[in-house]
Short mmCIF file of C-alpha atoms in Angstrom, two decimals:
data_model
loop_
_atom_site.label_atom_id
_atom_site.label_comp_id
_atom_site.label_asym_id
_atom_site.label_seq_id
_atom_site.Cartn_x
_atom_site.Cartn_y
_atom_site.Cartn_z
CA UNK A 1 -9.62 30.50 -19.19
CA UNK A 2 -7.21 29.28 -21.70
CA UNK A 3 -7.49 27.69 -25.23
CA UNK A 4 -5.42 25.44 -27.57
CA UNK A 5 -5.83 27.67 -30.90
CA UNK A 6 -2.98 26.21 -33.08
CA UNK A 7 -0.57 23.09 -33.15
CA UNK A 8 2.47 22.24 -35.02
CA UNK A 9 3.99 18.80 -35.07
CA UNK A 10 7.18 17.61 -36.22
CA UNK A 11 7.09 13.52 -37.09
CA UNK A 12 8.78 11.90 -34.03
CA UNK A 13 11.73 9.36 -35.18
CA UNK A 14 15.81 9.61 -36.66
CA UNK A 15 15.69 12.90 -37.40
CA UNK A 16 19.13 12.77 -38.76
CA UNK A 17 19.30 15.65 -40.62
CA UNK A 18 17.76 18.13 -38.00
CA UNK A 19 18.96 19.64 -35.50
CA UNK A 20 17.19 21.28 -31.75
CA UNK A 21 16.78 24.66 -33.58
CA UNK A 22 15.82 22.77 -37.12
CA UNK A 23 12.86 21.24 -35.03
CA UNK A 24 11.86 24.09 -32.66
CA UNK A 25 11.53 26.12 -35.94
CA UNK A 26 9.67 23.74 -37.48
CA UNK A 27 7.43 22.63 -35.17
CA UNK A 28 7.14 26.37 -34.23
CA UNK A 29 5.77 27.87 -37.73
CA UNK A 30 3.50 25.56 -38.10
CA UNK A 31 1.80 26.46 -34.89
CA UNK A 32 1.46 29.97 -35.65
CA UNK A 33 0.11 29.15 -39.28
CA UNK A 34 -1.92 26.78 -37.66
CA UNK A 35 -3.51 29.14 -35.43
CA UNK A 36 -3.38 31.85 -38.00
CA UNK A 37 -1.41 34.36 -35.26
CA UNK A 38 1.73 36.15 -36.73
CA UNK A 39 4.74 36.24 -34.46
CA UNK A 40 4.38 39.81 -33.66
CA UNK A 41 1.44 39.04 -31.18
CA UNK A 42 2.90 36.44 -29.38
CA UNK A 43 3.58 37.75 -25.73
CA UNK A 44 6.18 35.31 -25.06
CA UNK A 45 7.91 31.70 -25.72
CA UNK A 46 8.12 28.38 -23.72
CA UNK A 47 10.14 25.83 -24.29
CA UNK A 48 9.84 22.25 -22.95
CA UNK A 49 13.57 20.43 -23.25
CA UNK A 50 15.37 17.71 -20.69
CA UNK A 51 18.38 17.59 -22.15
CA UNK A 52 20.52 16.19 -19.21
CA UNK A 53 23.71 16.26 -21.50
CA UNK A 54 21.56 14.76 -24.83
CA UNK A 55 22.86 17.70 -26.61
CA UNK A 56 25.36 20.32 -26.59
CA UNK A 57 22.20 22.80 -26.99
CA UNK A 58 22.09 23.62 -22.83
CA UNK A 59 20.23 27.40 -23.54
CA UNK A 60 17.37 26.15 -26.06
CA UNK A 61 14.57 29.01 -25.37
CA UNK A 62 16.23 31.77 -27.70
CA UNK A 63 16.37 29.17 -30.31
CA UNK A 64 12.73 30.32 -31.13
CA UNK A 65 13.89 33.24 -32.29
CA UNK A 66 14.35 31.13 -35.53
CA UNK A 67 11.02 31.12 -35.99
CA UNK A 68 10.19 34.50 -36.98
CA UNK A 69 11.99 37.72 -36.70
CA UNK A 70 9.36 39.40 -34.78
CA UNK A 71 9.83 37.46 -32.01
CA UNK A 72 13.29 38.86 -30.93
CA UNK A 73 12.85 40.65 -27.61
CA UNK A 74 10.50 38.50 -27.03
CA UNK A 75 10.98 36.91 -23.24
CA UNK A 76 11.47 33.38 -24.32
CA UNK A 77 12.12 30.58 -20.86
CA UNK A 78 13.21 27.02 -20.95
CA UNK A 79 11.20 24.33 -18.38
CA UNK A 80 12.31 21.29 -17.18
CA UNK A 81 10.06 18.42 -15.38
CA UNK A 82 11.83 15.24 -16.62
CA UNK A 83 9.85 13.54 -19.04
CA UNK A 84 7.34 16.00 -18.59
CA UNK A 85 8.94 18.77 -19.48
CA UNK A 86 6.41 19.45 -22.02
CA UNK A 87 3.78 19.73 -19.81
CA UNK A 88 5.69 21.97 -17.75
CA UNK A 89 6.06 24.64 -20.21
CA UNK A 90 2.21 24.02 -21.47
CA UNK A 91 1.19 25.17 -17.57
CA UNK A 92 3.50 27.74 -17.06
CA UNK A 93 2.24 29.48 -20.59
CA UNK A 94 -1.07 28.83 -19.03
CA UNK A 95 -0.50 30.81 -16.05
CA UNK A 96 1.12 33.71 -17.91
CA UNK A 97 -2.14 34.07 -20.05
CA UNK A 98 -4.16 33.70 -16.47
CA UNK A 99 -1.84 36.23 -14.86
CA UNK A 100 -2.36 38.93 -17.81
CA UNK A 101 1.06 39.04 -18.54
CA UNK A 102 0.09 37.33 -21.75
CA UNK A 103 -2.77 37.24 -24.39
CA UNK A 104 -0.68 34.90 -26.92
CA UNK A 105 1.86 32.09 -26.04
CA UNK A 106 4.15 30.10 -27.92
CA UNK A 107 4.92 26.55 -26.57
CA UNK A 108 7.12 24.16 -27.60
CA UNK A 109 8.64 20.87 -26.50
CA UNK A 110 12.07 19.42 -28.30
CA UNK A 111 14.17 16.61 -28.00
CA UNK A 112 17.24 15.04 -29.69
CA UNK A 113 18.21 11.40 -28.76
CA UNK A 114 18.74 9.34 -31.90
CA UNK A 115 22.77 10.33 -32.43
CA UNK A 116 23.85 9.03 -29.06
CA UNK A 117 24.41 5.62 -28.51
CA UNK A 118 21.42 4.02 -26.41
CA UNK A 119 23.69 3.28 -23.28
CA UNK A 120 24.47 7.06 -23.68
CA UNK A 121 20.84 7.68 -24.23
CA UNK A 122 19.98 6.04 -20.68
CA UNK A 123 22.27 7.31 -18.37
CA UNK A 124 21.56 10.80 -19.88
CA UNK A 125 17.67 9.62 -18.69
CA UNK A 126 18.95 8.02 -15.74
CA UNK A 127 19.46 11.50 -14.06
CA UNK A 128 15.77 12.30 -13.39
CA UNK A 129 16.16 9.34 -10.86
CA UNK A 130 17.20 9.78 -6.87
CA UNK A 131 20.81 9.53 -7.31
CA UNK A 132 21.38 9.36 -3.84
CA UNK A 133 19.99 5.56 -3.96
CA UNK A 134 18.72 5.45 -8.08
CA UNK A 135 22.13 6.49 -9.33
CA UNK A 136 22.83 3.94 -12.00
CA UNK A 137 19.40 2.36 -12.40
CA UNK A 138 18.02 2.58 -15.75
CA UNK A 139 14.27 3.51 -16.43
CA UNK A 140 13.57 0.13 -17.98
CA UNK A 141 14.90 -1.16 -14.21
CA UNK A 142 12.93 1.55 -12.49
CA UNK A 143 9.99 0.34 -14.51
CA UNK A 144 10.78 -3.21 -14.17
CA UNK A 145 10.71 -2.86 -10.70
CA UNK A 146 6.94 -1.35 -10.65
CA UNK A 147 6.28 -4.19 -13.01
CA UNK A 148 7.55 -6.74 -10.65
CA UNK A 149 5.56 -5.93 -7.44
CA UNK A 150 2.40 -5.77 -9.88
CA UNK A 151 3.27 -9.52 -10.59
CA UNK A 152 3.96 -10.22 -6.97
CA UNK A 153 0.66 -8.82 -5.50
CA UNK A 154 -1.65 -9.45 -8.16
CA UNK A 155 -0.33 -12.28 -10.44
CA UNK A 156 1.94 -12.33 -14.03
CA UNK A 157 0.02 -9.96 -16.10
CA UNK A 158 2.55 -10.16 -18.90
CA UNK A 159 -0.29 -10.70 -21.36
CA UNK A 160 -2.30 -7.54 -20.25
CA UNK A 161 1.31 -5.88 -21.17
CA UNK A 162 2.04 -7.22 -24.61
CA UNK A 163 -2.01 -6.06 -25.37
CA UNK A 164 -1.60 -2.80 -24.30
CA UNK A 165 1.61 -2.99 -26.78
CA UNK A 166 0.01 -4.53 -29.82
CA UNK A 167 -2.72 -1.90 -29.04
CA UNK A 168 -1.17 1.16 -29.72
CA UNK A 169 0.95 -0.07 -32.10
CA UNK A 170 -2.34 -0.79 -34.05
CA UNK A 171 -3.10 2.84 -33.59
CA UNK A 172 0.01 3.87 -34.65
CA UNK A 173 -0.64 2.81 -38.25
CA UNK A 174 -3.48 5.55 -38.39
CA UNK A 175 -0.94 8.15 -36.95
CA UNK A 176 2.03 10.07 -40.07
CA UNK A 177 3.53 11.70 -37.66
CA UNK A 178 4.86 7.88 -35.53
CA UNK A 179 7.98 6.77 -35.05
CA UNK A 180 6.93 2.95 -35.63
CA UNK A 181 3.73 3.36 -38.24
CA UNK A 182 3.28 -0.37 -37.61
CA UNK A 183 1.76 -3.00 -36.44
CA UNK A 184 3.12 -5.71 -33.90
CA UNK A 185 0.65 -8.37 -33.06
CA UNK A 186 0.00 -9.74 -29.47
CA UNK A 187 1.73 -12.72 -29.31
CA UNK A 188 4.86 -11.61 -31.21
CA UNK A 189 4.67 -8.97 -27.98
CA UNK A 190 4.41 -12.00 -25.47
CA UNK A 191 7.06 -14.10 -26.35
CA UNK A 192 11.32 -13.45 -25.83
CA UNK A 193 12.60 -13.81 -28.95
CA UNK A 194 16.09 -12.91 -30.81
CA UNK A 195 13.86 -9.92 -31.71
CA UNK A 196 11.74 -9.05 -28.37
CA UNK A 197 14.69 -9.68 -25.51
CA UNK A 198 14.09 -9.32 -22.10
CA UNK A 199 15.54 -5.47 -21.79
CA UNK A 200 14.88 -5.76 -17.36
CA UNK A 201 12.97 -8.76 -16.28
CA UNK A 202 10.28 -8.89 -16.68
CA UNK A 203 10.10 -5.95 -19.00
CA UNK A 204 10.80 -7.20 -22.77
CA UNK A 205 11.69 -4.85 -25.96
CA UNK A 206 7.84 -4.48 -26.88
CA UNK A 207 7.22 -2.87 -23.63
CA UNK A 208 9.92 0.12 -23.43
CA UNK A 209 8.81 3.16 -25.48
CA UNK A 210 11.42 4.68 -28.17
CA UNK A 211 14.66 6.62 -28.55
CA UNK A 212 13.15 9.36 -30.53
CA UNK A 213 14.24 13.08 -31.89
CA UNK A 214 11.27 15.77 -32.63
CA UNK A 215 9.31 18.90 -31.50
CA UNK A 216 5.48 20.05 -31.08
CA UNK A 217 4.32 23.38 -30.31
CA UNK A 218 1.32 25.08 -29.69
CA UNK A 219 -0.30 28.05 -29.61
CA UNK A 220 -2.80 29.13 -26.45
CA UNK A 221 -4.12 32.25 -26.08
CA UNK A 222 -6.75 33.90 -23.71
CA UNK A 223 -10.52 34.22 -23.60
CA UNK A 224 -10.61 37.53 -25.28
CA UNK A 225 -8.51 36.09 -28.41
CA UNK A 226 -11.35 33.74 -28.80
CA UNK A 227 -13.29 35.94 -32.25
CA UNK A 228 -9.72 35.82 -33.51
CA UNK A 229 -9.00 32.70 -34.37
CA UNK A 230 -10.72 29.97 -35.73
CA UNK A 231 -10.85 26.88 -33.90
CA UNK A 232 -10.16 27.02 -29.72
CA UNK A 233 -9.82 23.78 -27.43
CA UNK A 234 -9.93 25.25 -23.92
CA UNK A 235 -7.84 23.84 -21.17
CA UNK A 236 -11.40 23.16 -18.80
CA UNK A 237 -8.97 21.82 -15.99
CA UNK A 238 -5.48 21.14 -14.79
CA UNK A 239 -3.50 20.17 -11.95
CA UNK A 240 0.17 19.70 -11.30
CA UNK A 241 1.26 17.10 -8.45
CA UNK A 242 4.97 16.37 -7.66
CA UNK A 243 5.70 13.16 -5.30
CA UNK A 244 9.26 12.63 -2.71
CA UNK A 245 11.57 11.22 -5.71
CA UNK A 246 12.69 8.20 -3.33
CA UNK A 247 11.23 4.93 -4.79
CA UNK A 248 12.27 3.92 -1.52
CA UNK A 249 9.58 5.50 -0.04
CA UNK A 250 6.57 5.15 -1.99
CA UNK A 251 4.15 2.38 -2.45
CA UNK A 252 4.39 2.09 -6.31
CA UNK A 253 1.29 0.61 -6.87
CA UNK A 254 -0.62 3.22 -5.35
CA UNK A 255 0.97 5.52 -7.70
CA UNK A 256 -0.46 8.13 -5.95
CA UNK A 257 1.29 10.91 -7.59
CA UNK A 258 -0.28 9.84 -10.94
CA UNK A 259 -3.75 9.54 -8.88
CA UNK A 260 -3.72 12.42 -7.18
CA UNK A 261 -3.08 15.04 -10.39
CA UNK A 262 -5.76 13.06 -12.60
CA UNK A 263 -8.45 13.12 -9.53
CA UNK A 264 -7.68 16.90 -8.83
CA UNK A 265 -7.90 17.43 -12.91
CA UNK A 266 -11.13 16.14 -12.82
CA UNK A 267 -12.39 18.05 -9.55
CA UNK A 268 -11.24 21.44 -11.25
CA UNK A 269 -13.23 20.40 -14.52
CA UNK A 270 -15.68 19.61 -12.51
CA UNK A 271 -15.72 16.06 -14.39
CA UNK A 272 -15.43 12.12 -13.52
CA UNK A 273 -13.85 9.64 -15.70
CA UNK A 274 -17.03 8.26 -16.77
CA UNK A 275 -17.27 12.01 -18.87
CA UNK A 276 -13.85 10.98 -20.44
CA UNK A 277 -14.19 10.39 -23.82
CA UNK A 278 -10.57 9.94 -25.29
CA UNK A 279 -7.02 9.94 -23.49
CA UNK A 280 -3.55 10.37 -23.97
CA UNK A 281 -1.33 8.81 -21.54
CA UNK A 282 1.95 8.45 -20.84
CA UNK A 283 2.72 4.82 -21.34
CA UNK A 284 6.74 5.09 -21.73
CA UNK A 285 6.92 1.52 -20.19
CA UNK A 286 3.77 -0.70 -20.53
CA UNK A 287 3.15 -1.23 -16.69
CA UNK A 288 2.88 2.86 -16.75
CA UNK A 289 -0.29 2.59 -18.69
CA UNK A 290 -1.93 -0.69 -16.68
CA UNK A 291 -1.23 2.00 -13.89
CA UNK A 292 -2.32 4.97 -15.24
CA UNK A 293 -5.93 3.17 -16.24
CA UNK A 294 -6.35 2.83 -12.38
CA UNK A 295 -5.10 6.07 -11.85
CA UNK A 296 -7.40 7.21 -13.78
CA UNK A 297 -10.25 5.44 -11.91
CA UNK A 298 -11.03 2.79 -14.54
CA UNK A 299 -10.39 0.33 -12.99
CA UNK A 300 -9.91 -1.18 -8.65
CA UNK A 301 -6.34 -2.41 -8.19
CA UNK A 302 -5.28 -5.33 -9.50
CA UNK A 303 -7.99 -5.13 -12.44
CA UNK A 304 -6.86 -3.17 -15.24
CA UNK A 305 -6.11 -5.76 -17.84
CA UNK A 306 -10.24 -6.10 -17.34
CA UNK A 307 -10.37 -2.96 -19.51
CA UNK A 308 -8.03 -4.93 -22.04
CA UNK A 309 -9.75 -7.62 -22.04
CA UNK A 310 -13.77 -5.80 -22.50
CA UNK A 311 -11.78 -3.55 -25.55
CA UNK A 312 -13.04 -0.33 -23.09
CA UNK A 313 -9.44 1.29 -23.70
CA UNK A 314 -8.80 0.10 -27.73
CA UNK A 315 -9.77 2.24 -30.44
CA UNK A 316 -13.55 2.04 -30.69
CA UNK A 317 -13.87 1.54 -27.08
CA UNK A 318 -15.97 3.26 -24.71
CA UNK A 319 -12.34 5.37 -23.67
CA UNK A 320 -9.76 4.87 -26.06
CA UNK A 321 -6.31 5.54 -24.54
CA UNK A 322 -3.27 6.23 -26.63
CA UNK A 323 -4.91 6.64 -30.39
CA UNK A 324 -2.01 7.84 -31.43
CA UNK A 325 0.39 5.34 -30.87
CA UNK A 326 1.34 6.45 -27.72
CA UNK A 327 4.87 7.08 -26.33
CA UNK A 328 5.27 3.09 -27.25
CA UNK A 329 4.96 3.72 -31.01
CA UNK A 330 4.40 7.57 -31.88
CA UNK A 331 7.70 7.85 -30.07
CA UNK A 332 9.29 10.22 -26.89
CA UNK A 333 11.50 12.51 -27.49
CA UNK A 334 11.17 13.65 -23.80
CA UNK A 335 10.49 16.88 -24.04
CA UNK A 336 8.12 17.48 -26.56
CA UNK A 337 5.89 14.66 -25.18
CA UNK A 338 3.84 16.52 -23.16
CA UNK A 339 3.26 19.23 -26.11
CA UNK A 340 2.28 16.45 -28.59
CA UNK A 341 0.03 14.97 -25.94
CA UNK A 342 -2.39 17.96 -25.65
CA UNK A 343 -2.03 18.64 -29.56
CA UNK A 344 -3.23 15.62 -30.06
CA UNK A 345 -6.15 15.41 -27.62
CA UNK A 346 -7.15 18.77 -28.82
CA UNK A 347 -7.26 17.99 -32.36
CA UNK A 348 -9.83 14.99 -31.16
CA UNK A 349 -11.98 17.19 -29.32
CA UNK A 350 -12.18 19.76 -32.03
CA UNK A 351 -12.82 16.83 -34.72
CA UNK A 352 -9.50 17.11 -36.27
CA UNK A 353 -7.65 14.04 -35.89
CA UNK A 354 -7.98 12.34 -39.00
CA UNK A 355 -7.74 8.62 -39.27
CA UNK A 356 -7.12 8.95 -35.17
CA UNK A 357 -10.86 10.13 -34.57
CA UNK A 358 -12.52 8.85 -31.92
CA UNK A 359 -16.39 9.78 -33.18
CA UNK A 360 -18.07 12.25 -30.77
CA UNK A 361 -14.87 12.77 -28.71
CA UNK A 362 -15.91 16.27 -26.37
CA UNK A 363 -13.74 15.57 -23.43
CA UNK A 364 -10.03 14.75 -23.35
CA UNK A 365 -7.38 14.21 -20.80
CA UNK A 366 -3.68 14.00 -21.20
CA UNK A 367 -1.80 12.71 -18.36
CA UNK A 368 2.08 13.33 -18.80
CA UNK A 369 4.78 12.18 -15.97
CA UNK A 370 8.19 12.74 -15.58
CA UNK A 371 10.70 10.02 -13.21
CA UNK A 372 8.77 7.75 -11.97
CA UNK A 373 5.68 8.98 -10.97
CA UNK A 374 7.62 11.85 -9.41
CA UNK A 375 6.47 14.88 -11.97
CA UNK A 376 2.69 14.27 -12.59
CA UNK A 377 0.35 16.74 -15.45
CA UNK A 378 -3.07 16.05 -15.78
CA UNK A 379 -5.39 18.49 -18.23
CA UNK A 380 -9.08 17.98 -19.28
CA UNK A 381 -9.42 19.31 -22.48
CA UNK A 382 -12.95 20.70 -24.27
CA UNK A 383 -13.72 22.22 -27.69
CA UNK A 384 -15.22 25.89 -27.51
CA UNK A 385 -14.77 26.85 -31.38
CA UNK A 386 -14.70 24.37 -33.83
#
């Protein structure tokens, strides 16, 4: 098995002043002080980045070398899933440490957005669609679009949305390391205003996630590293599930891709949801998280605002989903999401998470996705040395 042993975090936002390498270093120290590993044992480095023409920095994994200069020589590789690149490297780091070619990895996930001009910023995103019948669609259309056939099969559920925004915006406040550390109340989130535009009907400001630069990292290491460090968060079960890419060709409200990796998560955890206590999610549009809660078996089709509704997914709920703020507030810079997502989950299952504790948390899952529901990462996560 593998465990979580260290995290380092950047704060997600306009990070004007740093640079890719600025944050991967960052991010990066702090996960092996964290962890309390010096560089020298770390086997080798993986490095979550999209890029797609963000930033000039196209060969990011030897950027780590910043970090410490005991890592040079080390085999450092770059992944890229989309939006989930994160995740990407967090599984292949997995599988090195499950394959003995590693004892102690090094992950981290980086993005820069903020300089570019947000036209710039979406056809730069726009490339993890089909471009042989996407090309030119924006996510906020691709999103719209799973937003509209919600509406047409199951009725306008623009108020569920505009909760599930005002909710994790209330978390954000609880979260230093957000983008937007503030609250946005429900109705200000239902409404079109001067301030809240319709960005692709029927998808308004309030439910698009951020333009965001930052970096996590973490630090996993094997079984046998366990008496060596002092807090572990084991990675009980994971599954990777990629769909066609053709939107064409899906149902998108089965979103089986999503479905699928959660389902298989839990069946290698040997866990239902109902053992869930805490989740991060990756709501980058709002209709992603109605979605994912029936993805993740909360809820029968067509019911999920029910969950909004009973509080089951709001902080103090029986599963709280997106404590952090979520992509909506804590931010997404694309390729770090994924990292952040299972530093934050472990830090609840270990008790660490502050003003973001969920009391009694013991079993996480992140679910990260990259396109649209093309690139699908679900883990369970447990503590095993607090």
């Amino acid at each position: 098995m593998v465990s979580i042993a260290g995290w380092g975090h950047t704060k997600f936002g306009k990070l004007t002043d740093m640079s890719v390498e600025d944050m991967i270093t960052a991010a990066g120290r702090e996960a092996l002080a964290d962890a309390g590993i010096g560089a020298e044992a770390v086997d080798g480095i993986w490095v979550g980045h999209f890029n797609a023409g963000l930033v000039g920095d196209g060969f990011p994994s030897s950027l780590a070398m910043s970090i410490d200069p005991a890592l040079r020589f080390k085999p450092a590789t770059r992944l890229e899933n989309a939006c989930a690149s994160g995740s990407a490297a967090v599984f292949a780091a997995r599988q090195a440490i499950l394959s003995v070619e590693a004892r102690v990895a090094l992950v981290i996930g980086v993005e820069k957005m903020t300089h570019l001009p947000t036209a710039e910023v979406a056809a730069a995103l726009g490339h993890a669609a089909y471009q042989k019948e996407e090309a030119g669609l924006s996510f906020p259309g691709v999103f719209a679009m799973f937003a509209q056939a919600y509406f047409d099969r199951y009725g306008d559920h623009s108020r569920a949305l505009a909760r599930i925004a005002a909710k994790n915006h209330s978390n954000s406040v609880n979260n230093p390391l957000a983008q937007l550390q503030k609250p946005l109340d429900e109705a200000f989130c239902a409404e079109v205003s001067d301030r809240n535009p319709i960005i692709a009907a029927p998808l308004k400001k309030t439910d698009c996630s951020l333009v965001s630069d930052g970096a996590a990292a973490l630090v996993l290491v094997a079984d046998d590293m366990l008496g060596e460090v002092t807090k572990a968060a084991r990675l009980r079960g994971v599954a990777q599930v990629n769909d066609i890419m053709p939107m064409s060709q899906r149902d998108l409200l089965a979103f089986e891709g999503p479905r699928r990796a959660i389902h298989r998560a839990y069946d290698r955890a040997g866990v239902t949801v109902s053992d869930i206590d805490v989740a991060e999610v990756h709501d980058c549009f709002t209709i992603a998280e109605l979605l994912i809660y029936e993805a993740m078996g909360l809820a029968a089709h067509g019911h999920a605002a029910d969950l909004l509704e009973g509080g089951v997914v709001h902080a103090g709920g029986r599963l709280p989903v997106n404590l952090s703020g979520g992509l909506k507030a804590k931010g997404h810079p694309v390729g770090a999401t994924g990292v952040s997502m299972h530093a934050l989950i472990a830090r609840q299952v270990l008790g660490q998470a502050d003003a973001m504790q969920h009391p009694g948390a013991e079993l996480g899952l992140v679910f990260n996705m990259g396109g649209s529901g093309v690139a699908n990462y679900a883990s369970i996560l447990e503590p095993v040395k607090a």
